[in-house]
Amino acid sequence: MRQPLVFPPLLFVLIGLFGCFIYSTQWSKWVLRFDLVPQQAYLNDIAGGDFRLFWAQGELAGLGRPQDAYNATAIMNAAMVENLSGIIDVRPSFYPPHFILMMEPFGHLSYPKAWHLYNWSSVLLLAFVTVYAFTGSYYALPLLLGFGGLWCALSFGQNSIFLTTLYLALAAWGARHERIGGVLLAIASFKPHLGILAPLMLLWRTQYTTVVWAMLSLAVLVGITATRYDPEIWLRYYEVLRDPVDRLIGFNNVQSKHMISLYATLRSYGLEPIYALAAQGVLALVAVQMLWRICRRALDPMLPTAALVTATLLAVPHAYSYDLMLLFIPIMVLVKRAQSFGWKWADFEAVVPAYVLPFAVAPLNQYGLPVAPVVLLLLLYRLKQHSRKDHA
């Protein structure tokens, strides 16, 4: 009988270190520096990206003007982007008020210190959770450092790294500690559209305690923000919530070359919004059906969460290349399982494209090819096949 194909763990270490070397040598000098950069240096440089807007919102909240965190003019004045008009887009945030609560501590710091702390704390926290979530798989950390999604999220100054930390902790410990899982999901709700399928996963997994604790924890967050910033901030948030929807439907003021959804690809071809949304809806139904299958079959507690983030990225029309940071979870779950069961060709087809996808999105989108949805679909299908192995 043929022996299962298992690779030496050192191979994954070398792959991760090689990827880390490539990205770190070619990427911006602002990313993961050990020293602080003078604030003057940021005035004419795009370093920080979206974090500039997050920091500005936190600063406005710290100055006692939390409702201005949903005012584009106020954000622009605080974010040091006067010299970057047309390069960094300033618009009202669609993040809920408890995200501003999280950003307020950074707003009390000068921008260079905040940017430095934000980068290092996000990466180190994710590295810490990765080591403990994949105990015994020492190649997990090198694969994280060489994953393009990490560097993509850093380059955009996005919060996808922290979001991945929350979902990875949910995958590793949420099934055994449902109360903790509920708290993690409540915190992860700062990016609500990427958690839209989480209630379905919990119900299909009969994790009712997690649902209850998520609702209670979210109620606490809402109460804290209403007490600290005044309940009207939630009304202000509701008023600007329509803006990202209008931008997406009109397909203007969006970074289409970095979008990963089928909807974005079809809109870039000039297809009417109704037809593009219909196609996206069909794909979403396929993703939800596969998620349901995985949730019902899987015995490995990490499989459902890995499937959740993959299915969500397939289903939502508003997703960008930096959101692919979440793919580190299904990639590592598949690598670990393939090392246990033996590698199949289907594992390569799912893992390798997903690992290199984040930094390939922009050039691939120039050709108008819906590569990202195809890669995500292959990844989700492979997770579904692995859920069957739990019963073999």
PDB file of N, CA and C in Angstrom, residues 108-203:
ATOM      1  N   HIS A 108      -5.098  59.174  21.072  1.00  0.00           N
ATOM      2  CA  HIS A 108      -4.424  59.965  22.107  1.00  0.00           C
ATOM      3  C   HIS A 108      -2.919  60.021  21.896  1.00  0.00           C
ATOM      4  N   LEU A 109      -2.405  59.245  20.949  1.00  0.00           N
ATOM      5  CA  LEU A 109      -0.977  59.242  20.639  1.00  0.00           C
ATOM      6  C   LEU A 109      -0.710  60.066  19.390  1.00  0.00           C
ATOM      7  N   SER A 110       0.517  60.509  19.224  1.00  0.00           N
ATOM      8  CA  SER A 110       0.900  61.143  17.967  1.00  0.00           C
ATOM      9  C   SER A 110       0.811  60.100  16.865  1.00  0.00           C
ATOM     10  N   TYR A 111       0.638  60.561  15.637  1.00  0.00           N
ATOM     11  CA  TYR A 111       0.444  59.598  14.543  1.00  0.00           C
ATOM     12  C   TYR A 111       1.599  58.612  14.404  1.00  0.00           C
ATOM     13  N   PRO A 112       2.867  59.042  14.421  1.00  0.00           N
ATOM     14  CA  PRO A 112       3.952  58.056  14.282  1.00  0.00           C
ATOM     15  C   PRO A 112       3.923  56.985  15.366  1.00  0.00           C
ATOM     16  N   LYS A 113       3.656  57.366  16.606  1.00  0.00           N
ATOM     17  CA  LYS A 113       3.602  56.382  17.686  1.00  0.00           C
ATOM     18  C   LYS A 113       2.406  55.451  17.509  1.00  0.00           C
ATOM     19  N   ALA A 114       1.278  56.021  17.105  1.00  0.00           N
ATOM     20  CA  ALA A 114       0.076  55.210  16.911  1.00  0.00           C
ATOM     21  C   ALA A 114       0.281  54.202  15.787  1.00  0.00           C
ATOM     22  N   TRP A 115       0.865  54.657  14.683  1.00  0.00           N
ATOM     23  CA  TRP A 115       1.115  53.774  13.529  1.00  0.00           C
ATOM     24  C   TRP A 115       2.082  52.662  13.901  1.00  0.00           C
ATOM     25  N   HIS A 116       3.117  53.001  14.636  1.00  0.00           N
ATOM     26  CA  HIS A 116       4.105  52.031  15.086  1.00  0.00           C
ATOM     27  C   HIS A 116       3.463  50.985  15.995  1.00  0.00           C
ATOM     28  N   LEU A 117       2.689  51.442  16.973  1.00  0.00           N
ATOM     29  CA  LEU A 117       2.040  50.538  17.927  1.00  0.00           C
ATOM     30  C   LEU A 117       0.993  49.671  17.240  1.00  0.00           C
ATOM     31  N   TYR A 118       0.232  50.268  16.345  1.00  0.00           N
ATOM     32  CA  TYR A 118      -0.832  49.552  15.638  1.00  0.00           C
ATOM     33  C   TYR A 118      -0.259  48.392  14.825  1.00  0.00           C
ATOM     34  N   ASN A 119       0.806  48.642  14.079  1.00  0.00           N
ATOM     35  CA  ASN A 119       1.423  47.600  13.265  1.00  0.00           C
ATOM     36  C   ASN A 119       1.952  46.451  14.113  1.00  0.00           C
ATOM     37  N   TRP A 120       2.786  46.811  15.073  1.00  0.00           N
ATOM     38  CA  TRP A 120       3.460  45.771  15.850  1.00  0.00           C
ATOM     39  C   TRP A 120       2.491  45.011  16.749  1.00  0.00           C
ATOM     40  N   SER A 121       1.562  45.700  17.365  1.00  0.00           N
ATOM     41  CA  SER A 121       0.623  44.998  18.250  1.00  0.00           C
ATOM     42  C   SER A 121      -0.260  44.042  17.457  1.00  0.00           C
ATOM     43  N   SER A 122      -0.699  44.454  16.257  1.00  0.00           N
ATOM     44  CA  SER A 122      -1.537  43.588  15.431  1.00  0.00           C
ATOM     45  C   SER A 122      -0.799  42.321  15.023  1.00  0.00           C
ATOM     46  N   VAL A 123       0.424  42.486  14.528  1.00  0.00           N
ATOM     47  CA  VAL A 123       1.188  41.338  14.042  1.00  0.00           C
ATOM     48  C   VAL A 123       1.596  40.419  15.186  1.00  0.00           C
ATOM     49  N   LEU A 124       2.066  40.993  16.290  1.00  0.00           N
ATOM     50  CA  LEU A 124       2.516  40.157  17.409  1.00  0.00           C
ATOM     51  C   LEU A 124       1.357  39.403  18.051  1.00  0.00           C
ATOM     52  N   LEU A 125       0.195  40.049  18.136  1.00  0.00           N
ATOM     53  CA  LEU A 125      -0.967  39.361  18.701  1.00  0.00           C
ATOM     54  C   LEU A 125      -1.391  38.194  17.819  1.00  0.00           C
ATOM     55  N   LEU A 126      -1.408  38.402  16.510  1.00  0.00           N
ATOM     56  CA  LEU A 126      -1.756  37.321  15.597  1.00  0.00           C
ATOM     57  C   LEU A 126      -0.714  36.202  15.661  1.00  0.00           C
ATOM     58  N   ALA A 127       0.563  36.559  15.757  1.00  0.00           N
ATOM     59  CA  ALA A 127       1.618  35.554  15.858  1.00  0.00           C
ATOM     60  C   ALA A 127       1.449  34.731  17.140  1.00  0.00           C
ATOM     61  N   PHE A 128       1.119  35.393  18.229  1.00  0.00           N
ATOM     62  CA  PHE A 128       0.921  34.699  19.508  1.00  0.00           C
ATOM     63  C   PHE A 128      -0.227  33.696  19.415  1.00  0.00           C
ATOM     64  N   VAL A 129      -1.353  34.116  18.857  1.00  0.00           N
ATOM     65  CA  VAL A 129      -2.512  33.235  18.730  1.00  0.00           C
ATOM     66  C   VAL A 129      -2.204  32.100  17.752  1.00  0.00           C
ATOM     67  N   THR A 130      -1.460  32.401  16.686  1.00  0.00           N
ATOM     68  CA  THR A 130      -1.100  31.369  15.706  1.00  0.00           C
ATOM     69  C   THR A 130      -0.289  30.251  16.348  1.00  0.00           C
ATOM     70  N   VAL A 131       0.690  30.628  17.160  1.00  0.00           N
ATOM     71  CA  VAL A 131       1.546  29.629  17.808  1.00  0.00           C
ATOM     72  C   VAL A 131       0.717  28.709  18.698  1.00  0.00           C
ATOM     73  N   TYR A 132      -0.229  29.278  19.442  1.00  0.00           N
ATOM     74  CA  TYR A 132      -1.020  28.466  20.358  1.00  0.00           C
ATOM     75  C   TYR A 132      -2.162  27.726  19.658  1.00  0.00           C
ATOM     76  N   ALA A 133      -2.686  28.305  18.583  1.00  0.00           N
ATOM     77  CA  ALA A 133      -3.768  27.634  17.854  1.00  0.00           C
ATOM     78  C   ALA A 133      -3.259  26.410  17.105  1.00  0.00           C
ATOM     79  N   PHE A 134      -2.007  26.479  16.628  1.00  0.00           N
ATOM     80  CA  PHE A 134      -1.424  25.362  15.882  1.00  0.00           C
ATOM     81  C   PHE A 134      -0.231  24.792  16.640  1.00  0.00           C
ATOM     82  N   THR A 135      -0.454  24.497  17.902  1.00  0.00           N
ATOM     83  CA  THR A 135       0.592  23.920  18.734  1.00  0.00           C
ATOM     84  C   THR A 135       1.101  22.624  18.112  1.00  0.00           C
ATOM     85  N   GLY A 136       2.401  22.503  18.032  1.00  0.00           N
ATOM     86  CA  GLY A 136       2.988  21.314  17.416  1.00  0.00           C
ATOM     87  C   GLY A 136       3.314  21.498  15.952  1.00  0.00           C
ATOM     88  N   SER A 137       2.718  22.488  15.316  1.00  0.00           N
ATOM     89  CA  SER A 137       3.010  22.787  13.906  1.00  0.00           C
ATOM     90  C   SER A 137       3.887  24.036  13.870  1.00  0.00           C
ATOM     91  N   TYR A 138       5.176  23.841  14.094  1.00  0.00           N
ATOM     92  CA  TYR A 138       6.076  24.983  14.245  1.00  0.00           C
ATOM     93  C   TYR A 138       6.254  25.763  12.948  1.00  0.00           C
ATOM     94  N   TYR A 139       5.799  25.177  11.837  1.00  0.00           N
ATOM     95  CA  TYR A 139       5.902  25.877  10.561  1.00  0.00           C
ATOM     96  C   TYR A 139       4.796  26.916  10.379  1.00  0.00           C
ATOM     97  N   ALA A 140       3.821  26.964  11.320  1.00  0.00           N
ATOM     98  CA  ALA A 140       2.696  27.890  11.175  1.00  0.00           C
ATOM     99  C   ALA A 140       3.164  29.344  11.184  1.00  0.00           C
ATOM    100  N   LEU A 141       4.068  29.679  12.093  1.00  0.00           N
ATOM    101  CA  LEU A 141       4.533  31.064  12.192  1.00  0.00           C
ATOM    102  C   LEU A 141       5.308  31.505  10.950  1.00  0.00           C
ATOM    103  N   PRO A 142       6.256  30.718  10.439  1.00  0.00           N
ATOM    104  CA  PRO A 142       6.902  31.116   9.187  1.00  0.00           C
ATOM    105  C   PRO A 142       5.922  31.266   8.026  1.00  0.00           C
ATOM    106  N   LEU A 143       4.925  30.365   7.946  1.00  0.00           N
ATOM    107  CA  LEU A 143       3.939  30.495   6.875  1.00  0.00           C
ATOM    108  C   LEU A 143       3.122  31.775   7.032  1.00  0.00           C
ATOM    109  N   LEU A 144       2.861  32.183   8.256  1.00  0.00           N
ATOM    110  CA  LEU A 144       2.171  33.454   8.490  1.00  0.00           C
ATOM    111  C   LEU A 144       3.017  34.622   7.994  1.00  0.00           C
ATOM    112  N   LEU A 145       4.296  34.613   8.345  1.00  0.00           N
ATOM    113  CA  LEU A 145       5.174  35.725   7.977  1.00  0.00           C
ATOM    114  C   LEU A 145       5.392  35.806   6.471  1.00  0.00           C
ATOM    115  N   GLY A 146       5.237  34.673   5.778  1.00  0.00           N
ATOM    116  CA  GLY A 146       5.416  34.678   4.330  1.00  0.00           C
ATOM    117  C   GLY A 146       4.126  34.761   3.551  1.00  0.00           C
ATOM    118  N   PHE A 147       3.005  34.938   4.260  1.00  0.00           N
ATOM    119  CA  PHE A 147       1.708  34.999   3.590  1.00  0.00           C
ATOM    120  C   PHE A 147       1.469  36.399   3.035  1.00  0.00           C
ATOM    121  N   GLY A 148       1.154  36.472   1.753  1.00  0.00           N
ATOM    122  CA  GLY A 148       0.957  37.769   1.118  1.00  0.00           C
ATOM    123  C   GLY A 148      -0.169  38.577   1.734  1.00  0.00           C
ATOM    124  N   GLY A 149      -1.179  37.902   2.286  1.00  0.00           N
ATOM    125  CA  GLY A 149      -2.290  38.624   2.899  1.00  0.00           C
ATOM    126  C   GLY A 149      -1.849  39.495   4.057  1.00  0.00           C
ATOM    127  N   LEU A 150      -0.841  39.036   4.816  1.00  0.00           N
ATOM    128  CA  LEU A 150      -0.329  39.822   5.935  1.00  0.00           C
ATOM    129  C   LEU A 150       0.284  41.121   5.442  1.00  0.00           C
ATOM    130  N   TRP A 151       1.093  41.027   4.420  1.00  0.00           N
ATOM    131  CA  TRP A 151       1.782  42.213   3.903  1.00  0.00           C
ATOM    132  C   TRP A 151       0.817  43.135   3.159  1.00  0.00           C
ATOM    133  N   CYS A 152      -0.185  42.549   2.531  1.00  0.00           N
ATOM    134  CA  CYS A 152      -1.201  43.357   1.865  1.00  0.00           C
ATOM    135  C   CYS A 152      -1.982  44.183   2.889  1.00  0.00           C
ATOM    136  N   ALA A 153      -2.387  43.541   3.999  1.00  0.00           N
ATOM    137  CA  ALA A 153      -3.119  44.250   5.036  1.00  0.00           C
ATOM    138  C   ALA A 153      -2.261  45.336   5.671  1.00  0.00           C
ATOM    139  N   LEU A 154      -0.976  45.053   5.878  1.00  0.00           N
ATOM    140  CA  LEU A 154      -0.068  46.051   6.431  1.00  0.00           C
ATOM    141  C   LEU A 154       0.073  47.239   5.485  1.00  0.00           C
ATOM    142  N   SER A 155       0.171  46.958   4.197  1.00  0.00           N
ATOM    143  CA  SER A 155       0.373  48.039   3.232  1.00  0.00           C
ATOM    144  C   SER A 155      -0.829  48.964   3.154  1.00  0.00           C
ATOM    145  N   PHE A 156      -2.025  48.421   3.373  1.00  0.00           N
ATOM    146  CA  PHE A 156      -3.227  49.242   3.358  1.00  0.00           C
ATOM    147  C   PHE A 156      -3.498  49.891   4.711  1.00  0.00           C
ATOM    148  N   GLY A 157      -2.759  49.504   5.749  1.00  0.00           N
ATOM    149  CA  GLY A 157      -3.045  50.007   7.087  1.00  0.00           C
ATOM    150  C   GLY A 157      -4.395  49.510   7.579  1.00  0.00           C
ATOM    151  N   GLN A 158      -4.772  48.307   7.153  1.00  0.00           N
ATOM    152  CA  GLN A 158      -6.102  47.802   7.439  1.00  0.00           C
ATOM    153  C   GLN A 158      -6.146  47.008   8.732  1.00  0.00           C
ATOM    154  N   ASN A 159      -7.386  46.754   9.204  1.00  0.00           N
ATOM    155  CA  ASN A 159      -7.586  46.056  10.469  1.00  0.00           C
ATOM    156  C   ASN A 159      -7.846  44.558  10.274  1.00  0.00           C
ATOM    157  N   SER A 160      -7.583  44.043   9.088  1.00  0.00           N
ATOM    158  CA  SER A 160      -7.831  42.637   8.793  1.00  0.00           C
ATOM    159  C   SER A 160      -6.948  41.709   9.613  1.00  0.00           C
ATOM    160  N   ILE A 161      -5.794  42.197  10.046  1.00  0.00           N
ATOM    161  CA  ILE A 161      -4.895  41.364  10.848  1.00  0.00           C
ATOM    162  C   ILE A 161      -5.525  41.086  12.207  1.00  0.00           C
ATOM    163  N   PHE A 162      -6.063  42.117  12.849  1.00  0.00           N
ATOM    164  CA  PHE A 162      -6.727  41.939  14.134  1.00  0.00           C
ATOM    165  C   PHE A 162      -7.979  41.089  13.973  1.00  0.00           C
ATOM    166  N   LEU A 163      -8.709  41.298  12.889  1.00  0.00           N
ATOM    167  CA  LEU A 163      -9.913  40.507  12.635  1.00  0.00           C
ATOM    168  C   LEU A 163      -9.558  39.030  12.468  1.00  0.00           C
ATOM    169  N   THR A 164      -8.471  38.740  11.770  1.00  0.00           N
ATOM    170  CA  THR A 164      -8.021  37.361  11.609  1.00  0.00           C
ATOM    171  C   THR A 164      -7.653  36.743  12.947  1.00  0.00           C
ATOM    172  N   THR A 165      -7.043  37.539  13.818  1.00  0.00           N
ATOM    173  CA  THR A 165      -6.709  37.058  15.159  1.00  0.00           C
ATOM    174  C   THR A 165      -7.956  36.607  15.902  1.00  0.00           C
ATOM    175  N   LEU A 166      -9.014  37.388  15.822  1.00  0.00           N
ATOM    176  CA  LEU A 166     -10.259  37.054  16.509  1.00  0.00           C
ATOM    177  C   LEU A 166     -10.873  35.775  15.960  1.00  0.00           C
ATOM    178  N   TYR A 167     -10.925  35.647  14.632  1.00  0.00           N
ATOM    179  CA  TYR A 167     -11.529  34.455  14.037  1.00  0.00           C
ATOM    180  C   TYR A 167     -10.648  33.215  14.224  1.00  0.00           C
ATOM    181  N   LEU A 168      -9.341  33.392  14.250  1.00  0.00           N
ATOM    182  CA  LEU A 168      -8.458  32.258  14.510  1.00  0.00           C
ATOM    183  C   LEU A 168      -8.632  31.763  15.943  1.00  0.00           C
ATOM    184  N   ALA A 169      -8.752  32.694  16.889  1.00  0.00           N
ATOM    185  CA  ALA A 169      -9.023  32.304  18.274  1.00  0.00           C
ATOM    186  C   ALA A 169     -10.375  31.609  18.379  1.00  0.00           C
ATOM    187  N   LEU A 170     -11.364  32.085  17.623  1.00  0.00           N
ATOM    188  CA  LEU A 170     -12.672  31.431  17.597  1.00  0.00           C
ATOM    189  C   LEU A 170     -12.555  30.012  17.048  1.00  0.00           C
ATOM    190  N   ALA A 171     -11.779  29.843  15.988  1.00  0.00           N
ATOM    191  CA  ALA A 171     -11.604  28.508  15.395  1.00  0.00           C
ATOM    192  C   ALA A 171     -10.927  27.554  16.369  1.00  0.00           C
ATOM    193  N   ALA A 172      -9.935  28.061  17.102  1.00  0.00           N
ATOM    194  CA  ALA A 172      -9.147  27.192  17.972  1.00  0.00           C
ATOM    195  C   ALA A 172      -9.860  26.849  19.270  1.00  0.00           C
ATOM    196  N   TRP A 173     -10.589  27.813  19.846  1.00  0.00           N
ATOM    197  CA  TRP A 173     -11.128  27.614  21.190  1.00  0.00           C
ATOM    198  C   TRP A 173     -12.624  27.857  21.320  1.00  0.00           C
ATOM    199  N   GLY A 174     -13.263  28.354  20.264  1.00  0.00           N
ATOM    200  CA  GLY A 174     -14.669  28.728  20.356  1.00  0.00           C
ATOM    201  C   GLY A 174     -15.606  27.570  20.635  1.00  0.00           C
ATOM    202  N   ALA A 175     -15.302  26.373  20.088  1.00  0.00           N
ATOM    203  CA  ALA A 175     -16.186  25.229  20.296  1.00  0.00           C
ATOM    204  C   ALA A 175     -16.122  24.722  21.732  1.00  0.00           C
ATOM    205  N   ARG A 176     -14.948  24.797  22.349  1.00  0.00           N
ATOM    206  CA  ARG A 176     -14.786  24.301  23.718  1.00  0.00           C
ATOM    207  C   ARG A 176     -15.160  25.357  24.759  1.00  0.00           C
ATOM    208  N   HIS A 177     -14.989  26.610  24.401  1.00  0.00           N
ATOM    209  CA  HIS A 177     -15.273  27.702  25.341  1.00  0.00           C
ATOM    210  C   HIS A 177     -16.243  28.666  24.650  1.00  0.00           C
ATOM    211  N   GLU A 178     -17.517  28.310  24.688  1.00  0.00           N
ATOM    212  CA  GLU A 178     -18.511  29.042  23.901  1.00  0.00           C
ATOM    213  C   GLU A 178     -18.688  30.479  24.381  1.00  0.00           C
ATOM    214  N   ARG A 179     -18.533  30.710  25.665  1.00  0.00           N
ATOM    215  CA  ARG A 179     -18.662  32.090  26.160  1.00  0.00           C
ATOM    216  C   ARG A 179     -17.568  32.978  25.576  1.00  0.00           C
ATOM    217  N   ILE A 180     -16.351  32.459  25.556  1.00  0.00           N
ATOM    218  CA  ILE A 180     -15.243  33.215  24.958  1.00  0.00           C
ATOM    219  C   ILE A 180     -15.506  33.431  23.472  1.00  0.00           C
ATOM    220  N   GLY A 181     -16.025  32.392  22.816  1.00  0.00           N
ATOM    221  CA  GLY A 181     -16.351  32.523  21.396  1.00  0.00           C
ATOM    222  C   GLY A 181     -17.358  33.623  21.140  1.00  0.00           C
ATOM    223  N   GLY A 182     -18.358  33.739  22.009  1.00  0.00           N
ATOM    224  CA  GLY A 182     -19.349  34.805  21.858  1.00  0.00           C
ATOM    225  C   GLY A 182     -18.745  36.182  22.010  1.00  0.00           C
ATOM    226  N   VAL A 183     -17.846  36.325  22.978  1.00  0.00           N
ATOM    227  CA  VAL A 183     -17.172  37.620  23.179  1.00  0.00           C
ATOM    228  C   VAL A 183     -16.316  37.968  21.962  1.00  0.00           C
ATOM    229  N   LEU A 184     -15.609  36.972  21.439  1.00  0.00           N
ATOM    230  CA  LEU A 184     -14.751  37.202  20.263  1.00  0.00           C
ATOM    231  C   LEU A 184     -15.576  37.670  19.067  1.00  0.00           C
ATOM    232  N   LEU A 185     -16.730  37.040  18.850  1.00  0.00           N
ATOM    233  CA  LEU A 185     -17.587  37.434  17.729  1.00  0.00           C
ATOM    234  C   LEU A 185     -18.145  38.837  17.926  1.00  0.00           C
ATOM    235  N   ALA A 186     -18.463  39.182  19.154  1.00  0.00           N
ATOM    236  CA  ALA A 186     -18.975  40.533  19.416  1.00  0.00           C
ATOM    237  C   ALA A 186     -17.914  41.578  19.084  1.00  0.00           C
ATOM    238  N   ILE A 187     -16.684  41.314  19.454  1.00  0.00           N
ATOM    239  CA  ILE A 187     -15.597  42.256  19.135  1.00  0.00           C
ATOM    240  C   ILE A 187     -15.380  42.303  17.624  1.00  0.00           C
ATOM    241  N   ALA A 188     -15.458  41.129  16.977  1.00  0.00           N
ATOM    242  CA  ALA A 188     -15.257  41.065  15.526  1.00  0.00           C
ATOM    243  C   ALA A 188     -16.352  41.785  14.752  1.00  0.00           C
ATOM    244  N   SER A 189     -17.436  42.141  15.404  1.00  0.00           N
ATOM    245  CA  SER A 189     -18.531  42.837  14.722  1.00  0.00           C
ATOM    246  C   SER A 189     -18.166  44.258  14.314  1.00  0.00           C
ATOM    247  N   PHE A 190     -16.942  44.720  14.650  1.00  0.00           N
ATOM    248  CA  PHE A 190     -16.530  46.041  14.157  1.00  0.00           C
ATOM    249  C   PHE A 190     -16.446  46.037  12.634  1.00  0.00           C
ATOM    250  N   LYS A 191     -16.356  44.841  12.031  1.00  0.00           N
ATOM    251  CA  LYS A 191     -16.407  44.722  10.576  1.00  0.00           C
ATOM    252  C   LYS A 191     -17.611  43.841  10.264  1.00  0.00           C
ATOM    253  N   PRO A 192     -18.805  44.381  10.358  1.00  0.00           N
ATOM    254  CA  PRO A 192     -20.021  43.556  10.390  1.00  0.00           C
ATOM    255  C   PRO A 192     -20.279  42.750   9.129  1.00  0.00           C
ATOM    256  N   HIS A 193     -19.938  43.281   7.943  1.00  0.00           N
ATOM    257  CA  HIS A 193     -20.263  42.552   6.712  1.00  0.00           C
ATOM    258  C   HIS A 193     -19.458  41.265   6.571  1.00  0.00           C
ATOM    259  N   LEU A 194     -18.310  41.168   7.268  1.00  0.00           N
ATOM    260  CA  LEU A 194     -17.514  39.946   7.201  1.00  0.00           C
ATOM    261  C   LEU A 194     -17.911  38.939   8.278  1.00  0.00           C
ATOM    262  N   GLY A 195     -18.961  39.252   9.030  1.00  0.00           N
ATOM    263  CA  GLY A 195     -19.482  38.308  10.009  1.00  0.00           C
ATOM    264  C   GLY A 195     -20.919  37.942   9.735  1.00  0.00           C
ATOM    265  N   ILE A 196     -21.364  38.231   8.518  1.00  0.00           N
ATOM    266  CA  ILE A 196     -22.787  38.091   8.198  1.00  0.00           C
ATOM    267  C   ILE A 196     -23.260  36.633   8.240  1.00  0.00           C
ATOM    268  N   LEU A 197     -22.356  35.680   8.006  1.00  0.00           N
ATOM    269  CA  LEU A 197     -22.740  34.269   8.010  1.00  0.00           C
ATOM    270  C   LEU A 197     -22.465  33.583   9.352  1.00  0.00           C
ATOM    271  N   ALA A 198     -21.862  34.302  10.279  1.00  0.00           N
ATOM    272  CA  ALA A 198     -21.513  33.693  11.568  1.00  0.00           C
ATOM    273  C   ALA A 198     -22.732  33.153  12.317  1.00  0.00           C
ATOM    274  N   PRO A 199     -23.866  33.876  12.365  1.00  0.00           N
ATOM    275  CA  PRO A 199     -25.038  33.306  13.063  1.00  0.00           C
ATOM    276  C   PRO A 199     -25.488  31.974  12.478  1.00  0.00           C
ATOM    277  N   LEU A 200     -25.414  31.828  11.153  1.00  0.00           N
ATOM    278  CA  LEU A 200     -25.802  30.565  10.530  1.00  0.00           C
ATOM    279  C   LEU A 200     -24.873  29.441  10.969  1.00  0.00           C
ATOM    280  N   MET A 201     -23.573  29.706  10.978  1.00  0.00           N
ATOM    281  CA  MET A 201     -22.624  28.676  11.399  1.00  0.00           C
ATOM    282  C   MET A 201     -22.903  28.229  12.829  1.00  0.00           C
ATOM    283  N   LEU A 202     -23.152  29.186  13.710  1.00  0.00           N
ATOM    284  CA  LEU A 202     -23.388  28.851  15.115  1.00  0.00           C
ATOM    285  C   LEU A 202     -24.666  28.043  15.285  1.00  0.00           C
ATOM    286  N   LEU A 203     -25.707  28.400  14.553  1.00  0.00           N
ATOM    287  CA  LEU A 203     -26.970  27.666  14.653  1.00  0.00           C
ATOM    288  C   LEU A 203     -26.822  26.256  14.097  1.00  0.00           C
TER     289      LEU A 203
END
